[in-house]
Coordinates of C-alpha atoms in Angstrom, one line a residue:
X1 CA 14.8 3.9 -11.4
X2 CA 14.6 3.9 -15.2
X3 CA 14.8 0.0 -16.2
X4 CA 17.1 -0.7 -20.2
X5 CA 15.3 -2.6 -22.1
X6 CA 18.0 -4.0 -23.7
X7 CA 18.6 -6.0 -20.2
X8 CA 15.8 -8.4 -21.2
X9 CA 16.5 -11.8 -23.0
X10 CA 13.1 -11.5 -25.2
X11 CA 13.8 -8.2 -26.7
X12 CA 11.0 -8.3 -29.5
X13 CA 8.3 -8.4 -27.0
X14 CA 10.1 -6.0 -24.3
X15 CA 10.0 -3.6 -27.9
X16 CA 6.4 -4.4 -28.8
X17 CA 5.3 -4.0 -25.3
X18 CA 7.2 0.3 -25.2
X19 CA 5.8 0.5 -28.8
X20 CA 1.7 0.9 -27.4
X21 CA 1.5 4.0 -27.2
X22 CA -2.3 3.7 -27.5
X23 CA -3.4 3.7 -24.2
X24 CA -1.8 7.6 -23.8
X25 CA -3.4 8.9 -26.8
X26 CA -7.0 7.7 -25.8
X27 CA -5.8 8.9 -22.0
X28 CA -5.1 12.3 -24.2
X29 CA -8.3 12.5 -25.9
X30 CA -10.9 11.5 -22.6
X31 CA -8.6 14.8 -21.2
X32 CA -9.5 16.7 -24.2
X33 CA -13.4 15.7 -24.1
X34 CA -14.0 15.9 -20.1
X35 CA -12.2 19.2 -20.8
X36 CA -15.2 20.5 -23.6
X37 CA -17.7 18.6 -21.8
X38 CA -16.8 19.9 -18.5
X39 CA -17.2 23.9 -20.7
X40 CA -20.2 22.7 -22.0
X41 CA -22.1 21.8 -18.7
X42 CA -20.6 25.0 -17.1
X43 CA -22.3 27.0 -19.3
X44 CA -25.6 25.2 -18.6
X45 CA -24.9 25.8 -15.1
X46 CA -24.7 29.4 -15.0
X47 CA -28.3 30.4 -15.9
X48 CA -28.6 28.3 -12.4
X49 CA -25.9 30.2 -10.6
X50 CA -26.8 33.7 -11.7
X51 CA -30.5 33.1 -10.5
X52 CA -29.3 31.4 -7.3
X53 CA -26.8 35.1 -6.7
X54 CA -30.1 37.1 -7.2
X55 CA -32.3 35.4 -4.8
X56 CA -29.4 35.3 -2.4
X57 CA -28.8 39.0 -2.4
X58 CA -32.2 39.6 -2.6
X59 CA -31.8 41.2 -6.4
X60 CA -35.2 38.6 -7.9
X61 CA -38.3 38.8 -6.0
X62 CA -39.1 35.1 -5.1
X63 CA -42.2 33.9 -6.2
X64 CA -43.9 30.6 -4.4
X65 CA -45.2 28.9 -1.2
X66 CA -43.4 30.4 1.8
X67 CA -43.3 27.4 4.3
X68 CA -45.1 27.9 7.6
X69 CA -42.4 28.6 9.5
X70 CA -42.2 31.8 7.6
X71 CA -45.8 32.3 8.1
X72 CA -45.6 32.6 11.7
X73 CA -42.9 35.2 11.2
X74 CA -44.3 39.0 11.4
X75 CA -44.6 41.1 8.1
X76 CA -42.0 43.5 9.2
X77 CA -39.6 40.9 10.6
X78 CA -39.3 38.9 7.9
X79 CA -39.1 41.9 5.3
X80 CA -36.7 43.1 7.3
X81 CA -33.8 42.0 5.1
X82 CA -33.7 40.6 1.7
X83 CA -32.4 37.9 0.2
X84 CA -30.3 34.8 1.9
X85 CA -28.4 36.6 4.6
X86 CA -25.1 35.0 5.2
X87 CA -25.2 32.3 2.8
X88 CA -22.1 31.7 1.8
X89 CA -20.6 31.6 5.5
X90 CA -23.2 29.2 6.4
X91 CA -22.7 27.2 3.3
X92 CA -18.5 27.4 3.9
X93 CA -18.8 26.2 8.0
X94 CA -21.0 23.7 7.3
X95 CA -17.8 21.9 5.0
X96 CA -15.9 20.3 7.9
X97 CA -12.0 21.5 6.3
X98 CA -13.8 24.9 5.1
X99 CA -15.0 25.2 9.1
X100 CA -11.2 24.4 10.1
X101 CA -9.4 27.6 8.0
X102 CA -12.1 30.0 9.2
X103 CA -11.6 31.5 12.4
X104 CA -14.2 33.7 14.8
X105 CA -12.6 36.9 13.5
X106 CA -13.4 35.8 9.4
X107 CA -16.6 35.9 10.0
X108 CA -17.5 39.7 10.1
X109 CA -15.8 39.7 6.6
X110 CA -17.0 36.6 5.1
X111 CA -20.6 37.6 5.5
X112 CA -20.2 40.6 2.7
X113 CA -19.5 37.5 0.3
X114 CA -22.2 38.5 -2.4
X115 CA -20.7 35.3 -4.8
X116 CA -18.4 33.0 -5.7
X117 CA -17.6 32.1 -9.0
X118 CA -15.1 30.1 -11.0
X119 CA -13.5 29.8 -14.4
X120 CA -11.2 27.3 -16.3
X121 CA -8.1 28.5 -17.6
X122 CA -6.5 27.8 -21.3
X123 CA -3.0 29.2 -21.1
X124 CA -1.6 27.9 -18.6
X125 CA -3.8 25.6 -17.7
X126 CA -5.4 25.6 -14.6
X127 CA -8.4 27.6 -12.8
X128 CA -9.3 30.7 -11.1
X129 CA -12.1 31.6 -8.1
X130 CA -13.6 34.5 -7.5
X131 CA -15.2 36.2 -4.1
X132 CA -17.5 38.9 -4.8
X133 CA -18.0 41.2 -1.7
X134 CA -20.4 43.9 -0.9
X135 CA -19.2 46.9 0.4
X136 CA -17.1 45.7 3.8
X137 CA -15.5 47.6 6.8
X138 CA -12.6 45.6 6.3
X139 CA -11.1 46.1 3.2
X140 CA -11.1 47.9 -0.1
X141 CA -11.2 45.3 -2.8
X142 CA -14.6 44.2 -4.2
X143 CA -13.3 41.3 -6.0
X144 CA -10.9 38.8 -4.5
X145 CA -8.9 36.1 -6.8
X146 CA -7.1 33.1 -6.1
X147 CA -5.3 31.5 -9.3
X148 CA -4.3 28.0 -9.8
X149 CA -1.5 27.2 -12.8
X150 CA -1.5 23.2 -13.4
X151 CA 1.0 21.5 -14.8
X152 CA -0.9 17.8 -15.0
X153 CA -4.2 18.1 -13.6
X154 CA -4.3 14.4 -13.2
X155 CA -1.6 14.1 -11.4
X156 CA -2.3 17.2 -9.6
X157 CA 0.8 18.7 -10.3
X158 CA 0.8 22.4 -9.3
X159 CA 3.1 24.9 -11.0
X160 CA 2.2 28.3 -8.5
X161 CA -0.6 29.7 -7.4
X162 CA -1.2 33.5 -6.9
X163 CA -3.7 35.6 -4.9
X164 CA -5.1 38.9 -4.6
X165 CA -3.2 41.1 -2.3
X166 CA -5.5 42.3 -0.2
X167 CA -6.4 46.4 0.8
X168 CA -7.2 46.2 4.2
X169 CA -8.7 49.2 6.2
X170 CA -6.2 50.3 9.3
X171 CA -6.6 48.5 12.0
X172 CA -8.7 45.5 10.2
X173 CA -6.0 43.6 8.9
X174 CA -7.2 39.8 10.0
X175 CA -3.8 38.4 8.9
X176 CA -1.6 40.2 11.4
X177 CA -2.0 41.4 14.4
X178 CA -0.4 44.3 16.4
X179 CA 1.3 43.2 19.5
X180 CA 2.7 46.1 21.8
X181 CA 5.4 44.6 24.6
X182 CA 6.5 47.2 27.3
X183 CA 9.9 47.2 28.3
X184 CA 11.2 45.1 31.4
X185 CA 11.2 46.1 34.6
X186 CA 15.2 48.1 34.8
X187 CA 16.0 48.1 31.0
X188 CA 16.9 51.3 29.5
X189 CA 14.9 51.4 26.8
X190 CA 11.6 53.1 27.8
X191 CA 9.5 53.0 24.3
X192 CA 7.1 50.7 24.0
X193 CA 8.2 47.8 21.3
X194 CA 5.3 47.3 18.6
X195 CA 5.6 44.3 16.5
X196 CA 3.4 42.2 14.0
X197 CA 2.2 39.3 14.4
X198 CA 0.7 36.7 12.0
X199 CA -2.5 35.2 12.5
X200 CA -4.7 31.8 11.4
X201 CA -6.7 33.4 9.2
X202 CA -9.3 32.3 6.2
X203 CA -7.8 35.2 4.2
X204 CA -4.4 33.7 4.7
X205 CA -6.0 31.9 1.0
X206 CA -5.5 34.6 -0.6
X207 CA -1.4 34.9 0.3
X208 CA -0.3 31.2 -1.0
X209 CA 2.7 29.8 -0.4
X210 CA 5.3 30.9 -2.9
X211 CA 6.6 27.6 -4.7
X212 CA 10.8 28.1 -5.5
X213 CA 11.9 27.3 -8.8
X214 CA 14.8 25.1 -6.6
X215 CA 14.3 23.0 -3.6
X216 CA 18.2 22.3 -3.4
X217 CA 18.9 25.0 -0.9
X218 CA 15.9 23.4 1.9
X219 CA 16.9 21.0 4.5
X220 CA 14.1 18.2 4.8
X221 CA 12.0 19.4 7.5
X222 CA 11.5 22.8 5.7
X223 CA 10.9 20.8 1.9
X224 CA 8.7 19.0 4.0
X225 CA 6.6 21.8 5.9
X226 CA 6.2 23.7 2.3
X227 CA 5.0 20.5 0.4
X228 CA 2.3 20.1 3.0
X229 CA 1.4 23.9 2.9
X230 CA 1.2 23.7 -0.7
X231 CA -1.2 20.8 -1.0
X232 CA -3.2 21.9 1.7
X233 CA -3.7 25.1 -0.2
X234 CA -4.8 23.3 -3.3
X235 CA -7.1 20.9 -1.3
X236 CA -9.0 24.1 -0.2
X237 CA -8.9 25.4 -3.8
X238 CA -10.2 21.9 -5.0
X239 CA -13.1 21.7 -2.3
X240 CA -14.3 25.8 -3.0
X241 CA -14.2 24.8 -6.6
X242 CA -15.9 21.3 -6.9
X243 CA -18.4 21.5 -3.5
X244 CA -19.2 24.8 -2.3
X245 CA -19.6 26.6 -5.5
X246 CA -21.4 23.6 -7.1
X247 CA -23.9 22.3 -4.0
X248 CA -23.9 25.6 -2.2
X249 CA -27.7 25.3 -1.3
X250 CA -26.9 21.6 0.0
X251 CA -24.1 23.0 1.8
X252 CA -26.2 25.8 3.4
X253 CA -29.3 23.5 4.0
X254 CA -27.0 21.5 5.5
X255 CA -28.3 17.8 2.9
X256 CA -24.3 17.9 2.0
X257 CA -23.3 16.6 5.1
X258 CA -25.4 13.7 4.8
X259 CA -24.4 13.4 1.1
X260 CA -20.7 13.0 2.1
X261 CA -21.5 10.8 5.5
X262 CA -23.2 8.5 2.9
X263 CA -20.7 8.4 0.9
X264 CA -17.5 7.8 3.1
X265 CA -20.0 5.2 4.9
X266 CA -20.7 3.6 1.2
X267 CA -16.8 3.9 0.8
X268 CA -15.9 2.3 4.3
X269 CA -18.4 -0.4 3.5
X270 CA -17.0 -1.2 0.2
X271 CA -13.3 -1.1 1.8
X272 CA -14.4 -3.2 4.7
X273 CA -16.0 -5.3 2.0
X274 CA -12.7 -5.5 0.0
X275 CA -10.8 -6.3 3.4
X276 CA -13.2 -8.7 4.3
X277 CA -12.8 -10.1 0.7
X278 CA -9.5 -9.7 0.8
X279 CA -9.1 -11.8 4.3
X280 CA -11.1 -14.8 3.1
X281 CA -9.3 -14.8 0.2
X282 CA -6.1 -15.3 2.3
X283 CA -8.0 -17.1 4.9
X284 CA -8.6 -19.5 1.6
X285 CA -5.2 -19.6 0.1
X286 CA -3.8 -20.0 4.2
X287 CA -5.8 -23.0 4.3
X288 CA -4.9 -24.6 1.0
X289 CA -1.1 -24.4 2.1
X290 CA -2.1 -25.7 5.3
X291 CA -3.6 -28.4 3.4
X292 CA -0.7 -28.5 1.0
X293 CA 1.4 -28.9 3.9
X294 CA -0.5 -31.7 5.6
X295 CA -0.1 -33.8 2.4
X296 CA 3.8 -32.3 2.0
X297 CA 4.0 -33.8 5.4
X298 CA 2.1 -37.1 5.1
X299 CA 3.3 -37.8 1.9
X300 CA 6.9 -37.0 3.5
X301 CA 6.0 -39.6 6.4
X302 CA 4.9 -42.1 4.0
X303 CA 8.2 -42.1 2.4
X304 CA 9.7 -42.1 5.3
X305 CA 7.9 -45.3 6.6
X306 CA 8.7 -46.8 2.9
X307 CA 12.4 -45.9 3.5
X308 CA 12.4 -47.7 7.0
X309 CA 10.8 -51.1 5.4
X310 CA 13.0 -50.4 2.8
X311 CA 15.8 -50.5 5.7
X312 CA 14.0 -53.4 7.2
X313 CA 13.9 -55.1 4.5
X314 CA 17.3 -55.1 3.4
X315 CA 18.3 -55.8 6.7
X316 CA 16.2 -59.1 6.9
X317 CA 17.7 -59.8 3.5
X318 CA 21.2 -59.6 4.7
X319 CA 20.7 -61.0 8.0
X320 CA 19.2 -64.0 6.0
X321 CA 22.3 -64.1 3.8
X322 CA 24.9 -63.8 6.9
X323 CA 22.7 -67.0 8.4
X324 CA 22.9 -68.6 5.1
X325 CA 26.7 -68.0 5.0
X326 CA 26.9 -69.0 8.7
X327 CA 25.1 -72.4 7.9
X328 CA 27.2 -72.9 4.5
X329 CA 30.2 -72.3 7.0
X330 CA 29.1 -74.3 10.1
X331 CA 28.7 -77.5 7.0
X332 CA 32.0 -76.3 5.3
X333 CA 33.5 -77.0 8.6
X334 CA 31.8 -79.9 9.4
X335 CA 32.9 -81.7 5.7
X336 CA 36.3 -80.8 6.7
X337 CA 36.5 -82.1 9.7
X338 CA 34.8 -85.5 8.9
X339 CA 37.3 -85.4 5.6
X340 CA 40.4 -84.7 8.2
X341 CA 38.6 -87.8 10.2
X342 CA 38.4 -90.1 6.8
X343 CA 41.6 -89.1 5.8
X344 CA 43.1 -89.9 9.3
X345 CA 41.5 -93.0 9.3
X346 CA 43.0 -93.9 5.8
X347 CA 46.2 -93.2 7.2
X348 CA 45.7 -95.3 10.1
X349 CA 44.7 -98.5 7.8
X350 CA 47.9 -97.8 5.6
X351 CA 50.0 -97.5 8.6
X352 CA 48.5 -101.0 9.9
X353 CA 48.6 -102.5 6.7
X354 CA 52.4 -101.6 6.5
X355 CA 53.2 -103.5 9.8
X356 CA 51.3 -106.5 8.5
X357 CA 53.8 -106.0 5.3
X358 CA 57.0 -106.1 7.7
X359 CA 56.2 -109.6 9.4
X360 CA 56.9 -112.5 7.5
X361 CA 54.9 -115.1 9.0
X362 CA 56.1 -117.9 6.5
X363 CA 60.1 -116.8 7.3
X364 CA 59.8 -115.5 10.4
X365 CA 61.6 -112.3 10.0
X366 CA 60.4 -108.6 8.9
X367 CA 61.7 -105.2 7.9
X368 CA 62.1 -102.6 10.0
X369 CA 64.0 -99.2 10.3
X370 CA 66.8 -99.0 12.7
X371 CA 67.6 -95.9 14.6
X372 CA 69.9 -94.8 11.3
X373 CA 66.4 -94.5 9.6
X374 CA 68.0 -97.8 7.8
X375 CA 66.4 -101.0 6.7
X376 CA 67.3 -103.9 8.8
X377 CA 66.2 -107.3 8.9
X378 CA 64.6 -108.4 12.2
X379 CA 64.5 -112.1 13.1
X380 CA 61.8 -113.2 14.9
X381 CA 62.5 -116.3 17.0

């Protein structure tokens, strides 16, 4: 996914940020200086590895304090043969994915190895190892090669690697093997069928798999199987290179092993350690939001309790007001019923005092309304 910078709102710092291109040139130049450092020490080193190939191979006479183990050995036993006698197949077994490529057949071969050696390469890049063999019953070469061209060491991108083909003797090929099948029972073919067949081998190092210069026409399981081949092979390159060669009497002594238990128990520990950090630290940041939580929820309850007197409240407040309005109505009510009642009563007295107007006490007569709704006069006798 290749992201545009001109998506981003804040262009001027999305531009400053591409424009470092520091941290690549200093990455650049440690490359360049591990690179002459690395040439340096190498060529400090190889005093150390030429002596170490003599005493092997018995070329120096070693001079010094032979332990007692040696002592109790008879002259003629242990002058018997010279130098280290399979030293390099020790030293290889004893590497736990070295021990894995070589099979019980190998070994007849791999004890001729006289040294290993290997170089840096310029142009391409990349590095080369070399087997030195004594004369062997196996094959013809005295020299075998396995080349690595890097594209990004770093990275560990691999561009190809090539090997020596190997001259084997007939019959000691340790790649292949002969397999003869006879005929079934009724068939009519009567020869016997040879084929060949290919076997785990150590040697098989020194036939790499071929990388294609397009992975278009490989289905996913077979792009799969040759990506694995492929970094397998350069693991093995990587480990020949960087352990055996390097610690080969630790590796033969058998001190490497310990070395690299230490390690991967140093590196547990500090992963443990890390995931042990790591867990408290989420145990810590678990408990905060639990605690965060708590208050979310308190705090939530609290305003829930506040809404609800809030409610209460209120309610009291308008029940009060509906009373108040009940009493106001209840004396409303009362006033108009003792103001019907006065005006009633005021009715009443003018109604009276209108029948004392229609009597005339002094005359004797009074007004009245017939059934016409007329005046009359009424005599009273």
């Amino acid at each position: 996914m290749i992201i545009n910078p001109l998506e981003f709102r804040n262009q001027k710092s999305v531009n400053s940020v591409i424009s470092l291109s520091q941290h690549d040139e200093l990455e650049a130049q440690f490359l360049e200086e591990r690179k002459a450092l690395e040439a340096k020490y190498q060529k400090l080193y190889q005093p150390l590895y030429t002596k170490r190939c003599e005493i092997v191979n018995g070329l120096k006479e070693v001079d010094g304090v032979m332990s007692a183990e040696l002592y109790s050995i008879e002259e003629d036993q242990a002058t018997k043969e010279k130098g280290v006698p399979e030293f390099w197949l020790t030293a290889m077994k004893t590497q736990e994915v070295l021990a894995e490529e070589i099979k019980g057949q190998d070994e007849g071969a791999l004890k001729f190895i006289k040294d290993i050696k290997w170089s840096r390469l310029q142009s391409p890049e990349g590095f080369k190892l070399e087997f030195y063999f004594n004369p062997c019953p196996y094959f013809k070469n005295s020299v075998l090669t396995k080349t690595y061209h890097i594209i990004d060491e770093s990275d560990h991108i691999l561009s190809q690697a090539i090997g020596t083909e190997i001259e084997w003797y007939p019959g000691k090929c340790l790649t292949k093997k002969v397999v003869k099948k006879k005929p079934r029972m009724g068939s009519k073919k009567t020869k016997t069928i040879t084929t060949l067949k290919i076997c785990e081998s150590f040697f098989t190092f020194f036939n790499p798999p071929h990388i294609p210069e397009s992975v278009d026409d490989l289905d996913d399981d077979a792009y799969d199987e040759l990506q694995d081949r492929i970094e397998h092979d350069y693991d093995v390159g990587i480990i020949i290179r960087d352990k055996i060669i390097r610690h080969a009497v630790s590796w033969f002594t058998g001190e490497a092993i310990e070395d690299d238990d230490n390690k991967e128990a140093e590196q547990e520990k500090k992963r443990k350690q890390g995931v042990k950090k790591d867990n408290s630290e989420h145990h810590d940041e678990d408990k905060e939001r639990k605690r965060c939580l708590k208050k979310d929820d308190e705090d939530e309850k609290n305003n829930d309790a506040d809404d609800n007197n809030d409610k209460e409240v209120e309610q009291e407040e308008k029940r009060k007001e509906g009373a108040k309005k009940d009493i106001n109505k209840d004396h409303d009510d009362s006033y108009d019923e003792e103001r019907k009642w006065i005006l009633k009563k005021d009715v009443n007295d003018d109604d009276d005092e209108k029948k004392n107007d229609w009597f005339d006490n002094d005359n004797g007569f009074g007004l009245g309304i017939n059934g016409l709704g007329c005046e009359e006069v009424v005599t009273v006798s």
